[in-house]
XYZ file of C-alpha atoms in Angstrom:
506
model
C -104.961 15.105 -136.527
C -107.441 17.641 -135.115
C -110.020 14.841 -134.714
C -107.535 12.726 -132.739
C -106.778 15.626 -130.354
C -110.489 16.260 -129.869
C -111.079 12.563 -129.145
C -108.300 12.517 -126.544
C -109.737 15.590 -124.801
C -113.162 13.907 -124.671
C -111.662 10.747 -123.188
C -109.885 12.766 -120.486
C -113.032 14.726 -119.634
C -115.096 11.559 -119.412
C -112.458 9.927 -117.187
C -112.308 12.930 -114.851
C -116.044 13.263 -114.594
C -116.439 9.540 -113.940
C -114.096 9.790 -110.928
C -116.444 12.248 -109.274
C -119.604 10.359 -110.156
C -121.212 7.772 -107.896
C -122.522 4.786 -109.738
C -125.181 4.312 -107.046
C -127.718 6.486 -105.218
C -127.754 6.860 -101.457
C -130.055 8.101 -98.749
C -128.908 9.842 -95.519
C -128.077 7.572 -92.609
C -131.063 7.359 -90.233
C -129.098 6.377 -87.115
C -129.586 2.643 -87.575
C -125.963 1.673 -88.071
C -124.772 -1.474 -86.356
C -121.268 -2.036 -85.014
C -119.033 -5.041 -84.369
C -118.605 -3.739 -80.797
C -120.031 -0.867 -78.782
C -116.713 -0.174 -77.023
C -113.218 -0.579 -78.435
C -110.741 -1.383 -75.666
C -107.202 -0.598 -76.767
C -105.898 -2.469 -73.720
C -102.943 -0.922 -71.902
C -100.153 1.141 -73.440
C -97.015 2.680 -72.003
C -96.701 6.425 -72.118
C -95.535 7.672 -75.532
C -95.493 4.166 -77.051
C -97.909 3.520 -79.909
C -100.618 0.904 -79.526
C -101.413 -1.982 -81.805
C -104.053 -1.338 -84.483
C -107.633 -2.214 -83.532
C -110.599 -2.446 -85.859
C -114.281 -1.630 -85.760
C -116.724 -2.814 -88.398
C -119.676 -0.564 -89.274
C -122.687 -2.313 -90.855
C -125.514 -1.019 -93.029
C -128.171 -3.727 -92.600
C -130.759 -1.791 -94.624
C -131.979 -2.271 -98.186
C -130.626 1.086 -99.418
C -127.137 2.494 -99.841
C -126.570 5.219 -97.266
C -124.345 8.217 -96.682
C -123.062 8.944 -93.193
C -122.760 12.758 -93.195
C -119.949 12.804 -90.653
C -117.665 10.450 -88.714
C -115.485 12.192 -86.130
C -113.704 11.861 -82.800
C -115.585 13.614 -80.025
C -112.372 15.301 -78.844
C -111.649 16.445 -82.380
C -108.096 17.201 -83.460
C -107.007 17.214 -79.803
C -107.816 13.522 -79.470
C -104.956 11.118 -78.859
C -106.664 8.543 -81.065
C -106.055 8.170 -84.803
C -108.597 6.748 -87.250
C -108.490 5.237 -90.688
C -111.959 5.105 -92.219
C -112.220 2.810 -95.218
C -108.598 3.486 -96.154
C -108.523 7.223 -95.395
C -106.514 8.455 -92.350
C -107.737 11.340 -90.208
C -109.880 12.394 -87.274
C -112.887 13.937 -89.064
C -114.611 12.533 -92.156
C -117.639 13.611 -94.197
C -120.044 11.852 -96.550
C -118.966 8.262 -96.043
C -121.023 5.865 -98.170
C -121.980 2.270 -97.367
C -123.810 0.094 -99.859
C -126.924 -1.796 -98.830
C -126.225 -4.943 -96.796
C -122.554 -3.920 -96.694
C -120.005 -2.619 -94.200
C -116.824 -0.577 -93.803
C -113.799 -0.941 -91.539
C -112.480 1.696 -89.151
C -108.956 1.166 -87.812
C -107.962 2.794 -84.523
C -104.543 3.517 -82.958
C -103.265 5.721 -80.175
C -100.110 7.183 -78.670
C -100.601 8.937 -75.340
C -98.274 10.809 -73.008
C -99.130 10.115 -69.370
C -97.957 13.622 -68.497
C -100.658 15.175 -70.683
C -103.677 13.443 -69.160
C -105.256 13.701 -65.726
C -106.720 10.197 -65.589
C -104.723 7.112 -66.646
C -107.963 5.719 -68.118
C -108.099 7.701 -71.343
C -111.421 7.727 -73.237
C -112.997 9.239 -76.330
C -115.856 8.455 -78.700
C -116.291 7.946 -82.423
C -119.405 9.901 -83.422
C -121.476 8.820 -86.418
C -123.899 11.301 -88.003
C -125.405 14.509 -86.639
C -128.297 15.662 -84.507
C -130.977 13.275 -83.319
C -129.666 10.360 -85.426
C -126.125 10.525 -84.059
C -124.620 7.265 -82.770
C -121.343 6.594 -81.020
C -118.774 3.941 -80.120
C -116.614 4.382 -77.003
C -112.814 4.186 -77.059
C -110.951 3.206 -73.870
C -107.224 2.927 -73.150
C -105.303 2.534 -69.894
C -102.025 4.480 -69.939
C -99.117 3.372 -67.759
C -96.235 5.591 -66.800
C -92.845 3.869 -66.813
C -89.114 4.273 -66.367
C -87.381 4.051 -69.733
C -83.831 2.927 -70.434
C -82.692 3.943 -73.921
C -79.375 3.469 -75.716
C -77.256 6.580 -76.070
C -76.604 8.423 -79.329
C -73.420 9.591 -80.948
C -73.253 13.369 -80.466
C -72.021 13.967 -84.022
C -73.803 11.440 -86.250
C -76.788 10.923 -83.886
C -76.604 7.204 -84.572
C -77.740 4.913 -81.769
C -74.775 3.648 -79.757
C -73.682 0.025 -79.997
C -72.324 -1.910 -77.045
C -68.652 -2.657 -76.637
C -67.984 -5.968 -74.917
C -64.478 -6.971 -73.865
C -63.357 -3.709 -75.426
C -64.614 -4.746 -78.869
C -67.544 -3.196 -80.769
C -70.647 -5.339 -81.351
C -73.750 -4.986 -83.475
C -75.942 -4.865 -80.361
C -77.599 -1.509 -79.782
C -77.476 -0.502 -76.125
C -75.319 0.750 -73.289
C -74.049 -0.050 -69.805
C -76.259 0.915 -66.886
C -75.224 3.794 -64.680
C -74.889 3.452 -60.908
C -78.267 5.153 -60.408
C -79.937 2.521 -62.610
C -78.568 -0.517 -60.771
C -81.636 -0.899 -58.534
C -85.014 -1.502 -60.161
C -88.066 -1.086 -57.942
C -91.763 -1.814 -58.331
C -92.745 1.879 -58.244
C -93.132 1.932 -62.032
C -92.588 -0.626 -64.762
C -89.179 -0.400 -66.435
C -89.056 -0.455 -70.239
C -85.727 -1.274 -71.908
C -84.860 -0.344 -75.484
C -81.785 -2.106 -76.846
C -79.523 -4.127 -74.554
C -78.960 -2.824 -71.035
C -75.673 -4.175 -69.643
C -74.537 -4.564 -66.028
C -70.924 -3.318 -65.844
C -67.973 -5.270 -64.472
C -67.833 -5.422 -60.658
C -71.401 -4.109 -60.385
C -74.658 -5.771 -59.297
C -78.108 -5.117 -60.707
C -80.716 -5.641 -57.973
C -84.359 -6.066 -58.937
C -86.807 -5.733 -56.069
C -89.978 -7.753 -55.447
C -92.951 -6.850 -57.629
C -90.883 -5.202 -60.355
C -91.907 -5.537 -63.988
C -89.274 -5.283 -66.696
C -90.450 -4.898 -70.289
C -88.210 -5.255 -73.322
C -88.755 -3.695 -76.721
C -88.113 -5.709 -79.881
C -84.401 -6.638 -80.270
C -83.729 -5.774 -76.650
C -82.536 -7.597 -73.558
C -80.326 -7.615 -70.474
C -76.616 -8.476 -70.327
C -74.694 -9.360 -67.175
C -71.062 -8.724 -68.039
C -67.821 -10.292 -66.819
C -67.523 -10.055 -62.994
C -71.017 -8.540 -62.811
C -74.056 -10.004 -61.022
C -77.834 -10.033 -61.207
C -80.008 -10.410 -58.101
C -83.758 -10.828 -58.665
C -85.585 -10.773 -55.331
C -89.189 -11.703 -56.076
C -91.589 -13.195 -53.557
C -94.615 -15.465 -53.899
C -97.019 -12.527 -53.688
C -94.795 -10.063 -55.567
C -93.122 -11.874 -58.404
C -90.649 -10.173 -60.718
C -91.762 -10.379 -64.356
C -89.650 -10.081 -67.510
C -91.644 -9.784 -70.749
C -92.117 -7.707 -73.916
C -93.384 -4.136 -73.986
C -96.589 -4.841 -75.906
C -99.289 -4.934 -73.252
C -102.248 -5.630 -75.530
C -104.065 -8.892 -74.853
C -103.197 -10.256 -78.290
C -99.504 -10.235 -77.310
C -99.948 -12.180 -74.056
C -98.739 -15.443 -75.604
C -96.639 -14.178 -78.522
C -93.131 -15.658 -78.435
C -90.015 -13.901 -79.711
C -90.990 -10.345 -78.720
C -87.558 -9.588 -77.240
C -84.054 -11.043 -77.005
C -82.685 -12.639 -73.857
C -81.176 -12.273 -70.405
C -77.547 -13.045 -71.201
C -75.126 -13.964 -68.419
C -71.766 -13.658 -70.095
C -68.604 -15.623 -69.390
C -67.212 -14.422 -66.090
C -70.525 -13.207 -64.638
C -70.949 -14.580 -61.159
C -73.332 -15.241 -58.271
C -76.458 -14.532 -60.308
C -79.653 -15.336 -58.402
C -83.336 -15.359 -59.329
C -86.203 -16.067 -56.951
C -89.941 -15.999 -57.697
C -89.369 -14.785 -61.237
C -91.429 -15.120 -64.421
C -89.639 -14.845 -67.785
C -91.801 -15.089 -70.889
C -92.252 -14.394 -74.594
C -88.613 -13.839 -75.593
C -86.259 -15.622 -77.973
C -84.112 -17.214 -75.240
C -85.305 -16.840 -71.658
C -81.837 -17.065 -70.081
C -78.552 -17.547 -71.946
C -75.816 -18.577 -69.511
C -72.311 -18.512 -70.973
C -70.262 -18.186 -67.832
C -67.840 -21.060 -67.326
C -67.795 -20.711 -63.561
C -66.527 -23.580 -61.438
C -68.027 -26.929 -60.399
C -68.376 -25.673 -56.822
C -69.676 -22.131 -57.381
C -72.907 -21.789 -59.400
C -73.017 -19.068 -62.019
C -76.784 -18.985 -61.630
C -79.044 -20.016 -58.755
C -82.698 -20.367 -59.747
C -85.481 -20.719 -57.212
C -89.256 -20.729 -57.715
C -88.893 -19.491 -61.274
C -91.194 -19.889 -64.295
C -89.908 -19.612 -67.884
C -92.491 -19.764 -70.653
C -93.081 -19.355 -74.358
C -89.717 -18.579 -75.918
C -89.201 -18.963 -79.651
C -85.862 -20.817 -79.262
C -84.807 -21.869 -75.725
C -86.162 -21.500 -72.217
C -82.632 -21.792 -70.803
C -79.536 -22.253 -72.947
C -76.537 -23.132 -70.765
C -73.114 -23.364 -72.404
C -70.358 -24.873 -70.261
C -71.827 -23.248 -67.198
C -72.960 -24.020 -63.666
C -76.660 -23.808 -62.812
C -78.219 -24.808 -59.508
C -82.019 -24.820 -59.427
C -85.074 -25.994 -57.536
C -88.794 -25.404 -57.972
C -88.260 -24.329 -61.578
C -90.859 -24.626 -64.333
C -89.791 -24.348 -67.959
C -92.665 -24.569 -70.406
C -92.992 -24.231 -74.149
C -90.054 -23.280 -76.385
C -89.567 -23.459 -80.135
C -86.480 -25.650 -79.799
C -85.556 -26.813 -76.271
C -86.918 -25.924 -72.840
C -83.556 -26.619 -71.150
C -80.376 -27.070 -73.181
C -77.475 -28.018 -70.900
C -74.703 -27.961 -73.488
C -70.896 -28.061 -73.899
C -70.491 -29.784 -70.558
C -70.644 -27.870 -67.300
C -72.524 -28.469 -64.060
C -76.301 -28.668 -63.794
C -78.233 -29.564 -60.650
C -82.040 -29.415 -60.804
C -84.354 -30.548 -58.022
C -88.175 -30.601 -58.057
C -88.408 -29.016 -61.491
C -90.894 -29.378 -64.339
C -89.837 -29.319 -67.994
C -92.928 -29.523 -70.195
C -92.653 -28.426 -73.809
C -96.054 -28.253 -75.478
C -94.958 -25.820 -78.194
C -97.788 -25.386 -80.709
C -96.444 -22.732 -83.084
C -94.776 -25.116 -85.508
C -92.744 -28.312 -85.661
C -90.218 -28.896 -82.906
C -87.385 -31.318 -83.663
C -85.597 -31.325 -80.315
C -86.613 -32.634 -76.858
C -87.739 -30.643 -73.851
C -84.351 -31.291 -72.201
C -81.067 -31.803 -74.043
C -77.737 -32.566 -72.339
C -74.424 -32.764 -74.217
C -70.670 -32.316 -73.786
C -69.527 -30.815 -77.087
C -69.716 -28.013 -79.630
C -68.956 -27.862 -83.333
C -67.371 -25.243 -85.549
C -65.882 -24.945 -89.016
C -62.139 -24.248 -89.248
C -60.283 -22.155 -91.840
C -60.045 -25.138 -94.183
C -63.813 -25.621 -94.127
C -63.642 -28.742 -91.974
C -66.218 -29.305 -89.234
C -64.460 -29.645 -85.884
C -66.056 -31.180 -82.784
C -64.604 -30.276 -79.405
C -65.643 -31.827 -76.101
C -65.763 -30.405 -72.602
C -66.167 -31.968 -69.161
C -69.699 -32.633 -68.031
C -68.986 -32.374 -64.316
C -72.604 -33.070 -63.386
C -76.090 -33.247 -64.856
C -78.172 -34.231 -61.863
C -81.969 -34.188 -61.939
C -83.926 -35.195 -58.848
C -87.740 -35.331 -58.596
C -88.205 -33.814 -62.075
C -90.817 -34.134 -64.822
C -89.737 -34.300 -68.470
C -92.810 -34.072 -70.696
C -94.238 -32.468 -73.825
C -96.040 -33.135 -77.091
C -93.154 -35.070 -78.705
C -92.420 -38.762 -78.251
C -88.885 -38.059 -77.013
C -88.549 -35.314 -74.389
C -85.220 -36.184 -72.745
C -81.913 -36.788 -74.556
C -78.378 -37.251 -73.274
C -75.982 -36.785 -76.204
C -72.398 -37.777 -75.478
C -69.440 -37.408 -77.832
C -66.466 -39.566 -76.847
C -63.295 -37.576 -76.467
C -62.093 -38.105 -72.969
C -62.965 -36.052 -69.947
C -65.778 -36.327 -67.441
C -69.339 -37.251 -68.275
C -71.288 -37.447 -65.036
C -75.067 -37.548 -64.907
C -77.733 -38.926 -62.606
C -81.526 -38.872 -62.825
C -83.574 -40.078 -59.881
C -87.262 -40.238 -58.909
C -88.287 -38.562 -62.133
C -90.923 -38.959 -64.863
C -89.666 -39.111 -68.445
C -91.640 -38.988 -71.694
C -89.641 -41.298 -73.953
C -91.338 -43.390 -76.638
C -88.692 -44.511 -79.113
C -91.039 -45.792 -81.816
C -88.280 -46.183 -84.426
C -85.616 -47.552 -82.053
C -83.478 -44.546 -82.932
C -81.910 -44.461 -79.466
C -81.752 -48.168 -78.617
C -77.932 -48.361 -78.874
C -77.237 -45.202 -76.867
C -75.859 -46.300 -73.502
C -76.642 -42.968 -71.845
C -80.355 -43.532 -72.524
C -80.555 -46.975 -70.954
C -83.073 -46.228 -68.203
C -82.284 -49.514 -66.475
C -78.679 -48.488 -65.835
C -77.318 -47.271 -62.516
C -77.470 -43.663 -63.763
C -81.252 -43.790 -63.377
C -83.141 -44.635 -60.191
C -86.903 -44.908 -59.667
C -87.793 -43.646 -63.130
C -91.394 -43.521 -64.372
C -91.388 -43.857 -68.161
C -94.287 -42.355 -70.128
C -96.395 -41.723 -67.049
C -99.380 -39.404 -66.930
C -98.434 -35.919 -65.732
C -102.027 -34.640 -65.713
C -101.197 -30.950 -66.105
C -104.092 -28.551 -65.625
C -103.672 -26.808 -69.015
C -100.331 -27.522 -70.692
C -101.216 -25.572 -73.852
C -101.361 -22.453 -71.668
C -98.251 -23.405 -69.672
C -100.401 -24.117 -66.628
C -98.323 -27.024 -65.348
C -99.851 -27.675 -61.943
C -100.517 -31.409 -61.654
C -103.886 -32.920 -60.758
C -105.096 -35.897 -58.762
C -104.676 -38.315 -61.696
C -100.947 -37.652 -62.016
C -98.485 -40.538 -61.755
C -96.101 -38.105 -60.065
C -98.050 -38.079 -56.800
C -96.073 -39.282 -53.750
C -93.245 -40.561 -55.971
C -90.559 -38.010 -55.082
C -87.900 -38.541 -52.483
C -87.475 -36.158 -49.579
C -84.990 -33.336 -50.126
C -84.008 -30.109 -48.386
C -86.683 -28.260 -50.388
C -89.708 -28.794 -48.190
C -92.026 -26.332 -49.992
C -93.131 -26.338 -53.608
C -93.046 -23.371 -55.990
C -96.275 -22.050 -54.420
C -94.863 -22.600 -50.928
C -97.139 -25.575 -50.324
C -95.669 -27.984 -47.781
C -94.137 -31.147 -49.212
C -92.463 -32.542 -46.084
C -94.505 -35.732 -46.237
C -95.235 -37.689 -49.414
C -93.739 -35.191 -51.846
C -94.793 -35.203 -55.500
C -92.424 -35.191 -58.458
C -92.058 -31.810 -60.159
C -92.270 -28.198 -59.053
C -95.880 -28.434 -57.804
C -97.685 -30.509 -55.231
C -100.867 -31.821 -56.838
C -104.289 -30.254 -56.394
C -107.867 -31.274 -57.213
C -108.956 -29.399 -60.319
C -112.248 -27.557 -60.127
C -114.842 -28.850 -62.581
C -116.268 -26.142 -64.822
C -120.021 -25.785 -64.400
């Protein structure tokens, strides 16, 4: 028994001593480290919001294992940067080993308060080694101040408040805007956490040049009898996007929720607006009337949403010079009937983040639900109008325009004129659908499967070039300028843009 105890003690001692023992010899670093970059740019962050994680690779190109005596931030513990060196968090590290012909990773993050720094360009250095052999890598971050809109908290439980809509609680975190928050200016960006709602009988006005950023699971709601007025200009567009400003998030869809115009919202208007990188760009639920649009869209660009660019449900949308690019499902879904009038608009869905089953534009007059007995019920609504004039329907699918009618009585009015439609029915799946007979009187001057010649559709750059079949094929309308305010009085082109000659890269 005594021999067993002695053996166990020896095993423990050997194990402990082996943890402290290097199984290789090193020499001190001689200042010949190499780095994956000499400056780490952490892009732009909002005040008090953490950055993404950036990495730096440190190489030992020599033939001997080395020890770096010290890795530290030049500003020490007061630095607003945080490091993780080879799996160890901190701001000051000693005796970091790198094998010969090997490397280590350093991960870098930051959270900075704009009120605590004198210069919005915040910098520091990572120092490697000591004395004459010391090397460094610069760290650079631009810090933006902003106006923040947060949900409230329950004074007792401190839980984040949820919105009540129509007097009923919801699962949406957020609150209604106060009167002092109903005008957004371009003085500072506005960052919204949760859902900010425009109260009944109130109007949210967003001035030219404003930037509105939404956190994850956040968005804007225009409630019953409320309105939204977005007053951008060509030179000062209003931009709605996520709150991650790092370059890697520029084209990341699904970063935030939606702009939701609820049933009963009225006289919503958007001009020279960009909406990008959400789940649904605009969700329009307001029934409205055939003569009074719920939403007027002018000179507006909607890009890169994980589900829909615009989802209209039994609503009334009037639009011209609108561009709706990539979306995970549909660029424009005009559903459950309603009234839709689009002139000189471009719908081009070149979604490249997975398979897309639906077309760029979908029009229907019904919705489905399951009743208490488990039966699927289909109900129809009047399609008062689905009129598209001088529009492009394109994308990376064979079928990019579908009219889907369910018979059940009621109106079903649609008209498409002087438009280009991508529609290659290779399997004859739609050959018996009357609404997709492009030779019928519902279609006039249609160009099937023409060449749009977009400048860079994968990047939602949907300006058309000199090889486009859309050139001079539009009919004259009241809208004599394109989305860039280029004159189109004579020989107008189909779509939101007049064509240009693309510059050839040298």
